[in-house]
Each structure stands twice: as C-alpha cells, then as structure tokens.
Amino acid sequence: MKPQITVITLLTNDVTRMTRFYRDVLGFPTIVDSEEYVEFENSGVRLSICSNQLMAANTNDHPSYSEAHRGQAFELCFPCDSPEQVHLAYEKIIANGGTAIKEPALMPWGHTAAFFADPEGNIHSIYAE
C-alpha cells in the first residue's frame, strides 16, 4: 500500500440530491453517473458519491453504513483565484442550495475564507490566498 489518497467518497442516502449539488452548484462534471454511484472529473484526487446501501452491500452489510452519522467528519476546501471570487462563489453556492455557515472573511492565517454546508450538512470551505 502507498501512503497516498487517490479517492474521496462521500456517502449518502440521497445520491441524486448530492450529485445535483456537487455537479450543478459546485461545477464538478460527472464522468460516472449511476443510481448509486457518481464520480466527478477532478484533477488530482478523485471525488465520488456513493449510496450507503451500495457500500453496505460491498462490505458484507457492515452495520456502520446503516447508522446515523453525527458531527463533522471531514472538510473539503475549494480554492478561488482571489478574495473577490470567494465572495462571488459563496453567493452562488448559498443561492443554489448550500447552507450559509460563515460569510467570507479575512482569516488570521491570511486567507479569505467562507464556510458552507452541502445538502447533507457537511461543512466545507472556499478560500483564496
């Protein structure tokens, strides 16, 4: 095994809703699009969405895929070219189904950053250096 991450998979009970958000709002083109699994075009690490039901089937019905998730488990960070782009992207995300968490602001480490949640409540950030 290499100490390297090549795929990040978001698990969900609503693949269609999550796909619409990541494709239509965040702008990731789909390269695999099925009822229970979607993969997006992305340079570097692959990004995918998979149903909890399919992952349960793939893992001999492991019970963790049927348990309710509680709390934040991960964050995706999306780069922007400028602080102005952070503001524009944030407005678009919130207007199209994202949940406002923290409006764009200059952070102590020097980045302009904003935080939003996807349709399942996963909190992510957009930023510019």
mmCIF file of C-alpha atoms in Angstrom:
data_model
loop_
_atom_site.group_PDB
_atom_site.id
_atom_site.type_symbol
_atom_site.label_atom_id
_atom_site.label_comp_id
_atom_site.label_asym_id
_atom_site.label_seq_id
_atom_site.Cartn_x
_atom_site.Cartn_y
_atom_site.Cartn_z
ATOM 1 C CA MET A 1 0.000 0.000 0.000
ATOM 2 C CA LYS A 2 1.161 3.514 -0.815
ATOM 3 C CA PRO A 3 0.630 6.228 1.802
ATOM 4 C CA GLN A 4 -1.432 8.248 -0.672
ATOM 5 C CA ILE A 5 -5.114 9.185 -1.017
ATOM 6 C CA THR A 6 -6.467 8.788 -4.531
ATOM 7 C CA VAL A 7 -10.253 8.901 -3.970
ATOM 8 C CA ILE A 8 -12.567 10.682 -1.554
ATOM 9 C CA THR A 9 -16.068 9.204 -1.484
ATOM 10 C CA LEU A 10 -18.981 10.992 0.121
ATOM 11 C CA LEU A 11 -21.574 8.567 1.479
ATOM 12 C CA THR A 12 -25.254 9.402 1.309
ATOM 13 C CA ASN A 13 -28.785 8.071 1.319
ATOM 14 C CA ASP A 14 -29.692 10.505 -1.494
ATOM 15 C CA VAL A 15 -27.210 10.181 -4.374
ATOM 16 C CA THR A 16 -29.393 12.219 -6.740
ATOM 17 C CA ARG A 17 -29.645 15.248 -4.441
ATOM 18 C CA MET A 18 -25.951 15.239 -3.584
ATOM 19 C CA THR A 19 -24.994 14.793 -7.252
ATOM 20 C CA ARG A 20 -27.090 17.784 -8.292
ATOM 21 C CA PHE A 21 -25.349 19.941 -5.671
ATOM 22 C CA TYR A 22 -21.780 18.902 -6.495
ATOM 23 C CA ARG A 23 -22.413 18.944 -10.265
ATOM 24 C CA ASP A 24 -24.783 21.888 -10.740
ATOM 25 C CA VAL A 25 -23.790 24.194 -7.882
ATOM 26 C CA LEU A 26 -20.092 23.451 -7.336
ATOM 27 C CA GLY A 27 -19.418 22.707 -11.008
ATOM 28 C CA PHE A 28 -17.891 19.204 -10.995
ATOM 29 C CA PRO A 29 -18.588 17.427 -14.326
ATOM 30 C CA THR A 30 -19.644 13.790 -13.889
ATOM 31 C CA ILE A 31 -17.633 11.012 -15.521
ATOM 32 C CA VAL A 32 -19.553 8.084 -13.971
ATOM 33 C CA ASP A 33 -23.242 8.561 -13.237
ATOM 34 C CA SER A 34 -25.326 5.677 -11.934
ATOM 35 C CA GLU A 35 -28.184 5.411 -9.480
ATOM 36 C CA GLU A 36 -25.960 4.528 -6.526
ATOM 37 C CA TYR A 37 -22.503 5.802 -7.521
ATOM 38 C CA VAL A 38 -21.280 9.002 -9.168
ATOM 39 C CA GLU A 39 -17.723 10.036 -9.906
ATOM 40 C CA PHE A 40 -16.681 13.552 -10.811
ATOM 41 C CA GLU A 41 -13.955 14.904 -13.044
ATOM 42 C CA ASN A 42 -11.293 16.415 -10.806
ATOM 43 C CA SER A 43 -7.563 16.889 -11.206
ATOM 44 C CA GLY A 44 -5.629 15.074 -8.522
ATOM 45 C CA VAL A 45 -7.749 13.148 -6.042
ATOM 46 C CA ARG A 46 -10.925 11.574 -7.463
ATOM 47 C CA LEU A 47 -14.192 12.700 -5.874
ATOM 48 C CA SER A 48 -17.198 10.389 -5.793
ATOM 49 C CA ILE A 49 -20.586 9.949 -4.151
ATOM 50 C CA CYS A 50 -21.862 6.516 -3.175
ATOM 51 C CA SER A 51 -25.063 5.328 -1.563
ATOM 52 C CA ASN A 52 -24.845 3.876 1.919
ATOM 53 C CA GLN A 53 -26.792 0.885 0.592
ATOM 54 C CA LEU A 54 -24.167 0.083 -2.052
ATOM 55 C CA MET A 55 -21.309 0.447 0.430
ATOM 56 C CA ALA A 56 -23.141 -1.855 2.851
ATOM 57 C CA ALA A 57 -23.533 -4.441 0.081
ATOM 58 C CA ASN A 58 -19.829 -4.071 -0.821
ATOM 59 C CA THR A 59 -18.781 -4.695 2.793
ATOM 60 C CA ASN A 60 -20.946 -7.694 3.725
ATOM 61 C CA ASP A 61 -23.659 -5.406 5.162
ATOM 62 C CA HIS A 62 -21.374 -3.776 7.695
ATOM 63 C CA PRO A 63 -23.662 -2.010 10.207
ATOM 64 C CA SER A 64 -21.772 1.302 10.097
ATOM 65 C CA TYR A 65 -23.471 2.145 6.780
ATOM 66 C CA SER A 66 -26.933 1.986 8.342
ATOM 67 C CA GLU A 67 -26.085 4.021 11.451
ATOM 68 C CA ALA A 68 -26.939 7.715 11.556
ATOM 69 C CA HIS A 69 -23.902 9.968 11.245
ATOM 70 C CA ARG A 70 -23.330 12.588 13.928
ATOM 71 C CA GLY A 71 -20.931 15.505 13.755
ATOM 72 C CA GLN A 72 -18.453 16.748 11.192
ATOM 73 C CA ALA A 73 -16.158 14.027 9.872
ATOM 74 C CA PHE A 74 -14.305 15.812 7.048
ATOM 75 C CA GLU A 75 -13.945 19.128 5.222
ATOM 76 C CA LEU A 76 -13.369 19.761 1.538
ATOM 77 C CA CYS A 77 -11.544 23.001 0.652
ATOM 78 C CA PHE A 78 -12.128 24.663 -2.712
ATOM 79 C CA PRO A 79 -9.596 27.228 -3.962
ATOM 80 C CA CYS A 80 -10.587 30.507 -5.602
ATOM 81 C CA ASP A 81 -8.340 32.838 -7.598
ATOM 82 C CA SER A 82 -8.994 35.926 -5.473
ATOM 83 C CA PRO A 83 -10.884 37.175 -2.417
ATOM 84 C CA GLU A 84 -13.469 38.636 -4.790
ATOM 85 C CA GLN A 85 -14.023 35.177 -6.277
ATOM 86 C CA VAL A 86 -14.601 33.802 -2.764
ATOM 87 C CA HIS A 87 -17.428 36.305 -2.307
ATOM 88 C CA LEU A 88 -18.958 35.522 -5.712
ATOM 89 C CA ALA A 89 -18.675 31.749 -5.266
ATOM 90 C CA TYR A 90 -20.188 31.934 -1.775
ATOM 91 C CA GLU A 91 -23.185 33.916 -3.036
ATOM 92 C CA LYS A 92 -23.752 31.377 -5.837
ATOM 93 C CA ILE A 93 -23.445 28.387 -3.503
ATOM 94 C CA ILE A 94 -25.897 29.822 -0.965
ATOM 95 C CA ALA A 95 -28.359 30.891 -3.682
ATOM 96 C CA ASN A 96 -28.349 27.345 -5.084
ATOM 97 C CA GLY A 97 -28.949 25.139 -2.072
ATOM 98 C CA GLY A 98 -25.847 25.483 0.083
ATOM 99 C CA THR A 99 -26.367 26.429 3.719
ATOM 100 C CA ALA A 100 -24.609 29.560 4.947
ATOM 101 C CA ILE A 101 -22.204 28.817 7.790
ATOM 102 C CA LYS A 102 -19.731 31.749 7.769
ATOM 103 C CA GLU A 103 -19.596 34.561 5.243
ATOM 104 C CA PRO A 104 -16.280 35.368 3.540
ATOM 105 C CA ALA A 105 -13.768 36.935 5.908
ATOM 106 C CA LEU A 106 -10.027 37.535 6.161
ATOM 107 C CA MET A 107 -8.749 34.778 8.430
ATOM 108 C CA PRO A 108 -5.853 35.051 10.918
ATOM 109 C CA TRP A 109 -3.635 32.890 8.661
ATOM 110 C CA GLY A 110 -4.033 35.368 5.775
ATOM 111 C CA HIS A 111 -6.607 33.621 3.561
ATOM 112 C CA THR A 112 -10.024 34.965 2.709
ATOM 113 C CA ALA A 113 -12.316 32.056 3.535
ATOM 114 C CA ALA A 114 -16.008 31.232 3.761
ATOM 115 C CA PHE A 115 -17.812 28.154 5.035
ATOM 116 C CA PHE A 116 -20.968 26.492 3.716
ATOM 117 C CA ALA A 117 -22.761 23.175 4.149
ATOM 118 C CA ASP A 118 -23.812 20.819 1.368
ATOM 119 C CA PRO A 119 -27.336 19.307 1.310
ATOM 120 C CA GLU A 120 -26.378 16.678 3.910
ATOM 121 C CA GLY A 121 -24.866 19.204 6.319
ATOM 122 C CA ASN A 122 -21.173 18.544 5.552
ATOM 123 C CA ILE A 123 -19.348 21.832 6.138
ATOM 124 C CA HIS A 124 -16.777 22.841 3.518
ATOM 125 C CA SER A 125 -14.749 25.942 2.775
ATOM 126 C CA ILE A 126 -13.818 28.118 -0.164
ATOM 127 C CA TYR A 127 -10.719 30.252 0.075
ATOM 128 C CA ALA A 128 -8.183 32.460 -1.656
ATOM 129 C CA GLU A 129 -4.614 33.090 -0.566
#
